[in-house]
Amino acid sequence: MKAVYFICNNHDWGHVSFRVWDLLAEEGFLDESAHLTFCGQDVKRYESGGNEYFFVPTDIALCLDYPRFLPEMNAHFADADMSGMITWHEGGNAPDNVLTVHSLGDMASGNFGRANPRYMRNLLLAFERSRVELGLDAYHVATEATHWSGVHDGHGDPTLLLDFPVPMVDIEVGSAPVSWDDAAACRALARTLTHVFDDDGKTVHNLLCVGGVHFEPNFAEAALTSWGDEAFGVTHCLANQWLVSGEYETDSGFERACKCVESIAGGIEAIVFHDKMKGCYKDLVRKLGAHYDVPIYKHQRLRNPETMEFRKSK
């Protein structure tokens, strides 16, 4: 298996990512050259357990200059099984002390990056293990609503997300400077990256999550939930604020939601919606459930997963 991570190692720009690059070097993950360059910088390669990990340095966050980076991404890494961008999280209402992994997509346009629930789950579980091992008791691991920072301030082409065939996530520390500068939090992120293919063998039931807030706790908890030999697979989460602004109650909204479902590797087995949504968005969920022939559940059912039934989407 092959994973690739894009990491801005420019100390004069941004947060978190250059610290992660330095910590990867400190822990010996960057000792071997991949014998290729990316935008003029030397790519590093690490092998473990028969899996290959490529660490790709950039001079700015990948998403902020995607057109420049995309040709080399496809030339060198289109055959990867999973990919990620290392960055930081911030926002006016964002939680402090958060370690997060989230899927990529632009809800307004209906362009959703490919998502792999099993590998994303592996990253979240590895992040949680690293958090515990490093004594980061004040932090918590979570996923968040699907979004893509390649579209910002009215700029960016969200269709470019479809031009890289590899599932990608953002992997972040947030959401304030004290967290971005926390070496232990950045070390937890660095140590997580080479465990994306570590698998506990559980049966993963893929969900589409609809509604709720950006860091919806019900969906974040589900991403780490398992019972017996079963677990949830959480990738795309369609937050309520973007359902509203994107007018997902329309026929166009239904078509865009279908594109989201179809971007998830293996399809979905259920749709879970936050109960505090307007009726028109609950209608959207019902329509999606009927279209893909999967059950739909209110978010409260996530607390009792053994009572849920699952069915592969058609």
PDB file of C-alpha atoms in Angstrom:
ATOM      1  CA  MET A   1       0.000   0.000   0.000  1.00  0.00           C
ATOM      2  CA  LYS A   2       1.109   3.552  -0.685  1.00  0.00           C
ATOM      3  CA  ALA A   3       0.293   6.792   1.131  1.00  0.00           C
ATOM      4  CA  VAL A   4       1.415  10.316   0.312  1.00  0.00           C
ATOM      5  CA  TYR A   5       1.343  13.368   2.567  1.00  0.00           C
ATOM      6  CA  PHE A   6       1.766  16.967   1.410  1.00  0.00           C
ATOM      7  CA  ILE A   7       3.432  19.058   4.096  1.00  0.00           C
ATOM      8  CA  CYS A   8       4.412  22.724   3.896  1.00  0.00           C
ATOM      9  CA  ASN A   9       7.915  22.860   5.391  1.00  0.00           C
ATOM     10  CA  ASN A  10       8.291  26.623   4.921  1.00  0.00           C
ATOM     11  CA  HIS A  11       9.020  28.125   8.355  1.00  0.00           C
ATOM     12  CA  ASP A  12       8.049  31.555   7.068  1.00  0.00           C
ATOM     13  CA  TRP A  13       4.491  30.536   6.187  1.00  0.00           C
ATOM     14  CA  GLY A  14       1.670  29.040   8.193  1.00  0.00           C
ATOM     15  CA  HIS A  15       1.587  26.850  11.279  1.00  0.00           C
ATOM     16  CA  VAL A  16       1.767  23.205  12.363  1.00  0.00           C
ATOM     17  CA  SER A  17       2.918  21.688   9.065  1.00  0.00           C
ATOM     18  CA  PHE A  18       6.555  22.830   9.224  1.00  0.00           C
ATOM     19  CA  ARG A  19       6.683  21.624  12.841  1.00  0.00           C
ATOM     20  CA  VAL A  20       5.356  18.242  11.746  1.00  0.00           C
ATOM     21  CA  TRP A  21       7.997  18.090   8.987  1.00  0.00           C
ATOM     22  CA  ASP A  22      10.763  18.815  11.499  1.00  0.00           C
ATOM     23  CA  LEU A  23       9.398  16.215  13.948  1.00  0.00           C
ATOM     24  CA  LEU A  24       9.195  13.595  11.200  1.00  0.00           C
ATOM     25  CA  ALA A  25      12.851  14.288  10.498  1.00  0.00           C
ATOM     26  CA  GLU A  26      13.701  14.098  14.196  1.00  0.00           C
ATOM     27  CA  GLU A  27      12.028  10.697  14.512  1.00  0.00           C
ATOM     28  CA  GLY A  28      13.753   9.268  11.456  1.00  0.00           C
ATOM     29  CA  PHE A  29      10.899   9.190   8.958  1.00  0.00           C
ATOM     30  CA  LEU A  30      12.663  11.468   6.470  1.00  0.00           C
ATOM     31  CA  ASP A  31      16.033   9.704   6.281  1.00  0.00           C
ATOM     32  CA  GLU A  32      15.505   8.169   2.839  1.00  0.00           C
ATOM     33  CA  SER A  33      15.111  10.119  -0.395  1.00  0.00           C
ATOM     34  CA  ALA A  34      12.389   9.007  -2.782  1.00  0.00           C
ATOM     35  CA  HIS A  35      14.734  10.031  -5.628  1.00  0.00           C
ATOM     36  CA  LEU A  36      12.222  12.461  -7.064  1.00  0.00           C
ATOM     37  CA  THR A  37      11.450  16.111  -6.620  1.00  0.00           C
ATOM     38  CA  PHE A  38       8.171  17.958  -6.222  1.00  0.00           C
ATOM     39  CA  CYS A  39       8.187  21.600  -7.291  1.00  0.00           C
ATOM     40  CA  GLY A  40      11.950  21.569  -6.871  1.00  0.00           C
ATOM     41  CA  GLN A  41      12.129  19.993  -3.414  1.00  0.00           C
ATOM     42  CA  ASP A  42      13.349  16.518  -2.487  1.00  0.00           C
ATOM     43  CA  VAL A  43      10.561  14.045  -1.650  1.00  0.00           C
ATOM     44  CA  LYS A  44      11.194  11.640   1.238  1.00  0.00           C
ATOM     45  CA  ARG A  45      10.182   7.981   1.446  1.00  0.00           C
ATOM     46  CA  TYR A  46       9.652   5.692   4.441  1.00  0.00           C
ATOM     47  CA  GLU A  47       8.820   1.983   4.335  1.00  0.00           C
ATOM     48  CA  SER A  48       7.255  -0.082   7.102  1.00  0.00           C
ATOM     49  CA  GLY A  49       5.384  -3.377   7.087  1.00  0.00           C
ATOM     50  CA  GLY A  50       5.522  -3.539   3.303  1.00  0.00           C
ATOM     51  CA  ASN A  51       3.799  -0.148   3.010  1.00  0.00           C
ATOM     52  CA  GLU A  52       5.323   2.963   1.446  1.00  0.00           C
ATOM     53  CA  TYR A  53       4.889   6.478   2.809  1.00  0.00           C
ATOM     54  CA  PHE A  54       5.904   9.528   0.774  1.00  0.00           C
ATOM     55  CA  PHE A  55       6.413  12.892   2.474  1.00  0.00           C
ATOM     56  CA  VAL A  56       6.160  15.731  -0.014  1.00  0.00           C
ATOM     57  CA  PRO A  57       7.408  19.212   0.960  1.00  0.00           C
ATOM     58  CA  THR A  58       5.615  22.285  -0.363  1.00  0.00           C
ATOM     59  CA  ASP A  59       6.213  26.007   0.053  1.00  0.00           C
ATOM     60  CA  ILE A  60       2.559  26.776   0.878  1.00  0.00           C
ATOM     61  CA  ALA A  61      -0.476  24.719   1.794  1.00  0.00           C
ATOM     62  CA  LEU A  62      -1.286  22.407  -1.106  1.00  0.00           C
ATOM     63  CA  CYS A  63      -4.900  23.582  -1.421  1.00  0.00           C
ATOM     64  CA  LEU A  64      -3.918  27.238  -1.822  1.00  0.00           C
ATOM     65  CA  ASP A  65      -2.016  26.685  -5.070  1.00  0.00           C
ATOM     66  CA  TYR A  66      -3.706  23.532  -6.341  1.00  0.00           C
ATOM     67  CA  PRO A  67      -3.404  24.322 -10.077  1.00  0.00           C
ATOM     68  CA  ARG A  68       0.379  24.582  -9.718  1.00  0.00           C
ATOM     69  CA  PHE A  69       0.721  21.378  -7.721  1.00  0.00           C
ATOM     70  CA  LEU A  70      -1.852  19.167  -9.473  1.00  0.00           C
ATOM     71  CA  PRO A  71       0.226  18.122 -12.527  1.00  0.00           C
ATOM     72  CA  GLU A  72       3.046  16.781 -10.352  1.00  0.00           C
ATOM     73  CA  MET A  73       0.563  15.203  -7.921  1.00  0.00           C
ATOM     74  CA  ASN A  74      -0.834  13.159 -10.787  1.00  0.00           C
ATOM     75  CA  ALA A  75       2.535  12.485 -12.388  1.00  0.00           C
ATOM     76  CA  HIS A  76       4.028  10.966  -9.241  1.00  0.00           C
ATOM     77  CA  PHE A  77       1.209   9.900  -6.927  1.00  0.00           C
ATOM     78  CA  ALA A  78      -1.943   9.058  -8.886  1.00  0.00           C
ATOM     79  CA  ASP A  79      -1.384   5.402  -7.954  1.00  0.00           C
ATOM     80  CA  ALA A  80      -1.407   6.037  -4.185  1.00  0.00           C
ATOM     81  CA  ASP A  81      -4.054   4.415  -2.006  1.00  0.00           C
ATOM     82  CA  MET A  82      -4.488   7.362   0.387  1.00  0.00           C
ATOM     83  CA  SER A  83      -3.269  10.939   0.701  1.00  0.00           C
ATOM     84  CA  GLY A  84      -3.401  13.794   3.146  1.00  0.00           C
ATOM     85  CA  MET A  85      -2.520  17.443   3.602  1.00  0.00           C
ATOM     86  CA  ILE A  86      -1.049  18.558   6.920  1.00  0.00           C
ATOM     87  CA  THR A  87      -2.284  21.924   8.152  1.00  0.00           C
ATOM     88  CA  TRP A  88      -3.840  23.799  11.058  1.00  0.00           C
ATOM     89  CA  HIS A  89      -7.432  24.529  11.970  1.00  0.00           C
ATOM     90  CA  GLU A  90      -8.852  27.867  13.020  1.00  0.00           C
ATOM     91  CA  GLY A  91     -12.212  29.591  13.173  1.00  0.00           C
ATOM     92  CA  GLY A  92     -14.234  31.951  15.314  1.00  0.00           C
ATOM     93  CA  ASN A  93     -16.315  29.227  16.949  1.00  0.00           C
ATOM     94  CA  ALA A  94     -13.832  26.379  16.554  1.00  0.00           C
ATOM     95  CA  PRO A  95     -12.950  24.261  19.594  1.00  0.00           C
ATOM     96  CA  ASP A  96      -9.565  24.543  21.242  1.00  0.00           C
ATOM     97  CA  ASN A  97      -7.181  21.615  21.645  1.00  0.00           C
ATOM     98  CA  VAL A  98      -8.542  19.533  18.780  1.00  0.00           C
ATOM     99  CA  LEU A  99      -6.788  16.925  16.643  1.00  0.00           C
ATOM    100  CA  THR A 100      -8.816  16.481  13.509  1.00  0.00           C
ATOM    101  CA  VAL A 101      -9.120  14.554  10.250  1.00  0.00           C
ATOM    102  CA  HIS A 102     -11.768  15.532   7.700  1.00  0.00           C
ATOM    103  CA  SER A 103     -12.820  14.712   4.165  1.00  0.00           C
ATOM    104  CA  LEU A 104     -12.694  17.226   1.321  1.00  0.00           C
ATOM    105  CA  GLY A 105     -15.520  18.704  -0.695  1.00  0.00           C
ATOM    106  CA  ASP A 106     -17.230  21.903  -1.756  1.00  0.00           C
ATOM    107  CA  MET A 107     -20.904  21.687  -0.906  1.00  0.00           C
ATOM    108  CA  ALA A 108     -21.879  24.815  -2.818  1.00  0.00           C
ATOM    109  CA  SER A 109     -20.761  23.366  -6.156  1.00  0.00           C
ATOM    110  CA  GLY A 110     -21.301  19.684  -5.353  1.00  0.00           C
ATOM    111  CA  ASN A 111     -17.695  18.669  -5.970  1.00  0.00           C
ATOM    112  CA  PHE A 112     -16.570  16.075  -3.449  1.00  0.00           C
ATOM    113  CA  GLY A 113     -13.138  14.538  -3.169  1.00  0.00           C
ATOM    114  CA  ARG A 114     -12.839  10.784  -3.052  1.00  0.00           C
ATOM    115  CA  ALA A 115     -13.215   9.397   0.457  1.00  0.00           C
ATOM    116  CA  ASN A 116     -12.058   6.100   1.960  1.00  0.00           C
ATOM    117  CA  PRO A 117     -13.871   5.406   5.251  1.00  0.00           C
ATOM    118  CA  ARG A 118     -11.586   2.595   6.418  1.00  0.00           C
ATOM    119  CA  TYR A 119      -8.352   4.539   5.954  1.00  0.00           C
ATOM    120  CA  MET A 120      -9.844   7.696   7.446  1.00  0.00           C
ATOM    121  CA  ARG A 121     -10.968   5.665  10.456  1.00  0.00           C
ATOM    122  CA  ASN A 122      -7.464   4.209  10.796  1.00  0.00           C
ATOM    123  CA  LEU A 123      -6.024   7.730  10.928  1.00  0.00           C
ATOM    124  CA  LEU A 124      -8.524   8.861  13.551  1.00  0.00           C
ATOM    125  CA  LEU A 125      -7.808   5.814  15.728  1.00  0.00           C
ATOM    126  CA  ALA A 126      -4.060   6.312  15.342  1.00  0.00           C
ATOM    127  CA  PHE A 127      -4.448   9.979  16.285  1.00  0.00           C
ATOM    128  CA  GLU A 128      -6.313   8.910  19.417  1.00  0.00           C
ATOM    129  CA  ARG A 129      -3.589   6.412  20.343  1.00  0.00           C
ATOM    130  CA  SER A 130      -0.901   9.068  19.840  1.00  0.00           C
ATOM    131  CA  ARG A 131      -2.894  11.522  21.936  1.00  0.00           C
ATOM    132  CA  VAL A 132      -3.028   9.059  24.831  1.00  0.00           C
ATOM    133  CA  GLU A 133       0.612   7.960  24.506  1.00  0.00           C
ATOM    134  CA  LEU A 134       1.826  11.563  24.622  1.00  0.00           C
ATOM    135  CA  GLY A 135      -0.372  12.503  27.579  1.00  0.00           C
ATOM    136  CA  LEU A 136      -2.414  15.080  25.681  1.00  0.00           C
ATOM    137  CA  ASP A 137      -5.281  14.908  28.151  1.00  0.00           C
ATOM    138  CA  ALA A 138      -6.557  18.382  27.276  1.00  0.00           C
ATOM    139  CA  TYR A 139      -6.982  17.443  23.606  1.00  0.00           C
ATOM    140  CA  HIS A 140      -9.653  15.451  21.813  1.00  0.00           C
ATOM    141  CA  VAL A 141      -9.743  13.746  18.427  1.00  0.00           C
ATOM    142  CA  ALA A 142     -12.635  14.625  16.125  1.00  0.00           C
ATOM    143  CA  THR A 143     -13.773  14.803  12.556  1.00  0.00           C
ATOM    144  CA  GLU A 144     -15.520  17.838  11.129  1.00  0.00           C
ATOM    145  CA  ALA A 145     -17.813  18.897   8.332  1.00  0.00           C
ATOM    146  CA  THR A 146     -16.705  18.290   4.767  1.00  0.00           C
ATOM    147  CA  HIS A 147     -15.050  21.349   3.238  1.00  0.00           C
ATOM    148  CA  TRP A 148     -12.069  22.361   1.121  1.00  0.00           C
ATOM    149  CA  SER A 149      -9.847  25.378   1.692  1.00  0.00           C
ATOM    150  CA  GLY A 150      -8.929  25.456  -1.989  1.00  0.00           C
ATOM    151  CA  VAL A 151     -12.074  27.554  -2.362  1.00  0.00           C
ATOM    152  CA  HIS A 152     -11.670  30.704  -0.273  1.00  0.00           C
ATOM    153  CA  ASP A 153     -12.582  34.366  -0.488  1.00  0.00           C
ATOM    154  CA  GLY A 154     -14.357  33.784  -3.776  1.00  0.00           C
ATOM    155  CA  HIS A 155     -11.298  32.187  -5.385  1.00  0.00           C
ATOM    156  CA  GLY A 156     -10.470  28.623  -6.364  1.00  0.00           C
ATOM    157  CA  ASP A 157     -11.897  26.021  -8.721  1.00  0.00           C
ATOM    158  CA  PRO A 158     -13.642  23.218  -6.788  1.00  0.00           C
ATOM    159  CA  THR A 159     -13.776  20.979  -9.872  1.00  0.00           C
ATOM    160  CA  LEU A 160     -10.020  20.454  -9.450  1.00  0.00           C
ATOM    161  CA  LEU A 161     -10.825  18.193  -6.495  1.00  0.00           C
ATOM    162  CA  LEU A 162     -12.034  15.629  -9.025  1.00  0.00           C
ATOM    163  CA  ASP A 163      -8.757  15.672 -10.960  1.00  0.00           C
ATOM    164  CA  PHE A 164      -6.695  13.832  -8.342  1.00  0.00           C
ATOM    165  CA  PRO A 165      -7.923  10.214  -8.174  1.00  0.00           C
ATOM    166  CA  VAL A 166      -6.614   9.450  -4.686  1.00  0.00           C
ATOM    167  CA  PRO A 167      -8.759   9.788  -1.528  1.00  0.00           C
ATOM    168  CA  MET A 168      -7.496  12.771   0.463  1.00  0.00           C
ATOM    169  CA  VAL A 169      -8.072  14.190   3.933  1.00  0.00           C
ATOM    170  CA  ASP A 170      -6.882  17.221   5.839  1.00  0.00           C
ATOM    171  CA  ILE A 171      -5.052  16.334   9.065  1.00  0.00           C
ATOM    172  CA  GLU A 172      -4.882  19.229  11.500  1.00  0.00           C
ATOM    173  CA  VAL A 173      -4.153  20.611  14.956  1.00  0.00           C
ATOM    174  CA  GLY A 174      -6.423  23.393  16.154  1.00  0.00           C
ATOM    175  CA  SER A 175      -7.735  25.807  16.768  1.00  0.00           C
ATOM    176  CA  ALA A 176      -5.593  28.536  18.385  1.00  0.00           C
ATOM    177  CA  PRO A 177      -1.904  29.548  18.364  1.00  0.00           C
ATOM    178  CA  VAL A 178      -1.236  27.835  21.686  1.00  0.00           C
ATOM    179  CA  SER A 179      -2.264  24.534  20.075  1.00  0.00           C
ATOM    180  CA  TRP A 180      -0.473  25.161  16.768  1.00  0.00           C
ATOM    181  CA  ASP A 181       2.752  25.773  18.703  1.00  0.00           C
ATOM    182  CA  ASP A 182       2.312  22.714  20.937  1.00  0.00           C
ATOM    183  CA  ALA A 183       5.179  20.380  19.998  1.00  0.00           C
ATOM    184  CA  ALA A 184       3.473  17.387  21.637  1.00  0.00           C
ATOM    185  CA  ALA A 185       0.280  17.907  19.606  1.00  0.00           C
ATOM    186  CA  CYS A 186       2.303  18.224  16.406  1.00  0.00           C
ATOM    187  CA  ARG A 187       4.266  15.102  17.365  1.00  0.00           C
ATOM    188  CA  ALA A 188       0.994  13.214  17.811  1.00  0.00           C
ATOM    189  CA  LEU A 189       0.065  14.190  14.262  1.00  0.00           C
ATOM    190  CA  ALA A 190       3.482  13.202  12.901  1.00  0.00           C
ATOM    191  CA  ARG A 191       3.339   9.771  14.545  1.00  0.00           C
ATOM    192  CA  THR A 192      -0.144   9.147  13.187  1.00  0.00           C
ATOM    193  CA  LEU A 193       0.768   9.327   9.499  1.00  0.00           C
ATOM    194  CA  THR A 194       2.473   5.943   9.157  1.00  0.00           C
ATOM    195  CA  HIS A 195      -0.496   4.103  10.681  1.00  0.00           C
ATOM    196  CA  VAL A 196      -3.082   4.846   7.992  1.00  0.00           C
ATOM    197  CA  PHE A 197      -3.000   1.185   6.888  1.00  0.00           C
ATOM    198  CA  ASP A 198      -3.006  -0.298  10.412  1.00  0.00           C
ATOM    199  CA  ASP A 199      -6.352  -2.042  10.573  1.00  0.00           C
ATOM    200  CA  ASP A 200      -8.240  -3.772  13.375  1.00  0.00           C
ATOM    201  CA  GLY A 201     -10.207  -5.894  10.899  1.00  0.00           C
ATOM    202  CA  LYS A 202     -13.626  -4.765  12.066  1.00  0.00           C
ATOM    203  CA  THR A 203     -16.564  -4.623   9.671  1.00  0.00           C
ATOM    204  CA  VAL A 204     -16.923  -0.928   8.844  1.00  0.00           C
ATOM    205  CA  HIS A 205     -20.421   0.363   8.104  1.00  0.00           C
ATOM    206  CA  ASN A 206     -20.134   3.477   5.950  1.00  0.00           C
ATOM    207  CA  LEU A 207     -22.390   6.374   6.885  1.00  0.00           C
ATOM    208  CA  LEU A 208     -23.426   9.594   5.201  1.00  0.00           C
ATOM    209  CA  CYS A 209     -23.812  12.186   7.973  1.00  0.00           C
ATOM    210  CA  VAL A 210     -26.223  15.062   7.357  1.00  0.00           C
ATOM    211  CA  GLY A 211     -26.880  18.178   9.408  1.00  0.00           C
ATOM    212  CA  GLY A 212     -25.428  19.398  12.667  1.00  0.00           C
ATOM    213  CA  VAL A 213     -22.675  21.919  13.274  1.00  0.00           C
ATOM    214  CA  HIS A 214     -19.175  22.045  11.816  1.00  0.00           C
ATOM    215  CA  PHE A 215     -17.674  20.014  14.669  1.00  0.00           C
ATOM    216  CA  GLU A 216     -20.768  17.908  15.246  1.00  0.00           C
ATOM    217  CA  PRO A 217     -20.042  15.876  18.406  1.00  0.00           C
ATOM    218  CA  ASN A 218     -22.449  13.074  17.521  1.00  0.00           C
ATOM    219  CA  PHE A 219     -20.680  12.394  14.221  1.00  0.00           C
ATOM    220  CA  ALA A 220     -17.214  12.874  15.738  1.00  0.00           C
ATOM    221  CA  GLU A 221     -17.980  10.309  18.457  1.00  0.00           C
ATOM    222  CA  ALA A 222     -19.378   7.891  15.870  1.00  0.00           C
ATOM    223  CA  ALA A 223     -16.116   8.053  13.934  1.00  0.00           C
ATOM    224  CA  LEU A 224     -14.373   6.456  16.938  1.00  0.00           C
ATOM    225  CA  THR A 225     -17.187   4.068  17.921  1.00  0.00           C
ATOM    226  CA  SER A 226     -17.022   0.304  17.612  1.00  0.00           C
ATOM    227  CA  TRP A 227     -19.069  -2.506  19.083  1.00  0.00           C
ATOM    228  CA  GLY A 228     -18.057  -6.137  18.932  1.00  0.00           C
ATOM    229  CA  ASP A 229     -16.493  -6.696  15.537  1.00  0.00           C
ATOM    230  CA  GLU A 230     -18.300  -3.738  13.950  1.00  0.00           C
ATOM    231  CA  ALA A 231     -17.619  -0.029  13.599  1.00  0.00           C
ATOM    232  CA  PHE A 232     -18.830   3.092  11.831  1.00  0.00           C
ATOM    233  CA  GLY A 233     -17.100   4.547   8.784  1.00  0.00           C
ATOM    234  CA  VAL A 234     -17.483   8.339   8.846  1.00  0.00           C
ATOM    235  CA  THR A 235     -16.182  10.500   6.009  1.00  0.00           C
ATOM    236  CA  HIS A 236     -18.390  13.147   4.417  1.00  0.00           C
ATOM    237  CA  CYS A 237     -20.469  15.184   6.870  1.00  0.00           C
ATOM    238  CA  LEU A 238     -22.858  17.696   5.294  1.00  0.00           C
ATOM    239  CA  ALA A 239     -23.187  20.482   7.871  1.00  0.00           C
ATOM    240  CA  ASN A 240     -26.489  22.262   8.298  1.00  0.00           C
ATOM    241  CA  GLN A 241     -25.091  25.728   7.527  1.00  0.00           C
ATOM    242  CA  TRP A 242     -24.016  24.626   4.032  1.00  0.00           C
ATOM    243  CA  LEU A 243     -27.207  22.686   3.396  1.00  0.00           C
ATOM    244  CA  VAL A 244     -29.004  25.993   3.875  1.00  0.00           C
ATOM    245  CA  SER A 245     -26.609  28.248   1.960  1.00  0.00           C
ATOM    246  CA  GLY A 246     -26.300  25.654  -0.811  1.00  0.00           C
ATOM    247  CA  GLU A 247     -30.080  25.266  -1.108  1.00  0.00           C
ATOM    248  CA  TYR A 248     -29.909  21.495  -0.780  1.00  0.00           C
ATOM    249  CA  GLU A 249     -33.694  21.320  -0.575  1.00  0.00           C
ATOM    250  CA  THR A 250     -33.813  21.788  -4.365  1.00  0.00           C
ATOM    251  CA  ASP A 251     -33.465  19.208  -7.147  1.00  0.00           C
ATOM    252  CA  SER A 252     -29.937  20.498  -7.687  1.00  0.00           C
ATOM    253  CA  GLY A 253     -29.209  19.923  -4.011  1.00  0.00           C
ATOM    254  CA  PHE A 254     -30.333  16.309  -4.298  1.00  0.00           C
ATOM    255  CA  GLU A 255     -28.077  15.806  -7.321  1.00  0.00           C
ATOM    256  CA  ARG A 256     -25.119  17.289  -5.443  1.00  0.00           C
ATOM    257  CA  ALA A 257     -25.829  15.076  -2.414  1.00  0.00           C
ATOM    258  CA  CYS A 258     -25.820  12.055  -4.731  1.00  0.00           C
ATOM    259  CA  LYS A 259     -22.372  13.062  -5.971  1.00  0.00           C
ATOM    260  CA  CYS A 260     -21.258  13.101  -2.348  1.00  0.00           C
ATOM    261  CA  VAL A 261     -22.518   9.559  -1.740  1.00  0.00           C
ATOM    262  CA  GLU A 262     -20.904   8.309  -4.922  1.00  0.00           C
ATOM    263  CA  SER A 263     -17.499   9.690  -3.882  1.00  0.00           C
ATOM    264  CA  ILE A 264     -17.368   7.327  -0.876  1.00  0.00           C
ATOM    265  CA  ALA A 265     -15.419   4.125  -1.522  1.00  0.00           C
ATOM    266  CA  GLY A 266     -17.697   1.133  -1.089  1.00  0.00           C
ATOM    267  CA  GLY A 267     -20.845   3.255  -1.015  1.00  0.00           C
ATOM    268  CA  ILE A 268     -22.903   3.772   2.142  1.00  0.00           C
ATOM    269  CA  GLU A 269     -24.954   1.479   4.363  1.00  0.00           C
ATOM    270  CA  ALA A 270     -27.025   4.091   6.212  1.00  0.00           C
ATOM    271  CA  ILE A 271     -27.713   7.815   6.427  1.00  0.00           C
ATOM    272  CA  VAL A 272     -27.668   9.514   9.814  1.00  0.00           C
ATOM    273  CA  PHE A 273     -29.185  12.971  10.155  1.00  0.00           C
ATOM    274  CA  HIS A 274     -29.198  15.482  12.967  1.00  0.00           C
ATOM    275  CA  ASP A 275     -32.751  15.729  14.257  1.00  0.00           C
ATOM    276  CA  LYS A 276     -32.613  19.523  14.573  1.00  0.00           C
ATOM    277  CA  MET A 277     -32.944  20.194  10.846  1.00  0.00           C
ATOM    278  CA  LYS A 278     -35.728  21.859   8.928  1.00  0.00           C
ATOM    279  CA  GLY A 279     -38.284  19.552   7.396  1.00  0.00           C
ATOM    280  CA  CYS A 280     -37.090  20.228   3.855  1.00  0.00           C
ATOM    281  CA  TYR A 281     -33.658  18.775   4.688  1.00  0.00           C
ATOM    282  CA  LYS A 282     -35.215  15.779   6.383  1.00  0.00           C
ATOM    283  CA  ASP A 283     -37.109  15.309   3.124  1.00  0.00           C
ATOM    284  CA  LEU A 284     -33.747  15.341   1.340  1.00  0.00           C
ATOM    285  CA  VAL A 285     -32.512  12.558   3.630  1.00  0.00           C
ATOM    286  CA  ARG A 286     -35.635  10.489   2.989  1.00  0.00           C
ATOM    287  CA  LYS A 287     -35.211  10.933  -0.748  1.00  0.00           C
ATOM    288  CA  LEU A 288     -31.565   9.882  -0.561  1.00  0.00           C
ATOM    289  CA  GLY A 289     -32.430   6.858   1.564  1.00  0.00           C
ATOM    290  CA  ALA A 290     -35.029   5.746  -0.969  1.00  0.00           C
ATOM    291  CA  HIS A 291     -32.713   6.415  -3.909  1.00  0.00           C
ATOM    292  CA  TYR A 292     -29.872   4.324  -2.489  1.00  0.00           C
ATOM    293  CA  ASP A 293     -32.137   1.853  -0.672  1.00  0.00           C
ATOM    294  CA  VAL A 294     -30.427   2.363   2.694  1.00  0.00           C
ATOM    295  CA  PRO A 295     -31.962   2.974   6.140  1.00  0.00           C
ATOM    296  CA  ILE A 296     -32.027   6.457   7.654  1.00  0.00           C
ATOM    297  CA  TYR A 297     -31.621   7.225  11.338  1.00  0.00           C
ATOM    298  CA  LYS A 298     -31.780  10.184  13.669  1.00  0.00           C
ATOM    299  CA  HIS A 299     -28.448  11.023  15.273  1.00  0.00           C
ATOM    300  CA  GLN A 300     -29.557   9.670  18.658  1.00  0.00           C
ATOM    301  CA  ARG A 301     -29.402   6.105  17.299  1.00  0.00           C
ATOM    302  CA  LEU A 302     -25.622   6.404  17.044  1.00  0.00           C
ATOM    303  CA  ARG A 303     -25.537   5.885  20.816  1.00  0.00           C
ATOM    304  CA  ASN A 304     -26.980   2.394  20.374  1.00  0.00           C
ATOM    305  CA  PRO A 305     -25.310   1.073  17.244  1.00  0.00           C
ATOM    306  CA  GLU A 306     -26.227  -2.521  18.012  1.00  0.00           C
ATOM    307  CA  THR A 307     -29.881  -1.590  17.349  1.00  0.00           C
ATOM    308  CA  MET A 308     -29.137  -0.278  13.844  1.00  0.00           C
ATOM    309  CA  GLU A 309     -29.518  -2.215  10.623  1.00  0.00           C
ATOM    310  CA  PHE A 310     -27.317  -1.614   7.604  1.00  0.00           C
ATOM    311  CA  ARG A 311     -27.769  -2.220   3.903  1.00  0.00           C
ATOM    312  CA  LYS A 312     -25.289  -1.710   1.068  1.00  0.00           C
ATOM    313  CA  SER A 313     -26.315   1.150  -1.188  1.00  0.00           C
ATOM    314  CA  LYS A 314     -27.453   0.280  -4.703  1.00  0.00           C
TER     315      LYS A 314
END
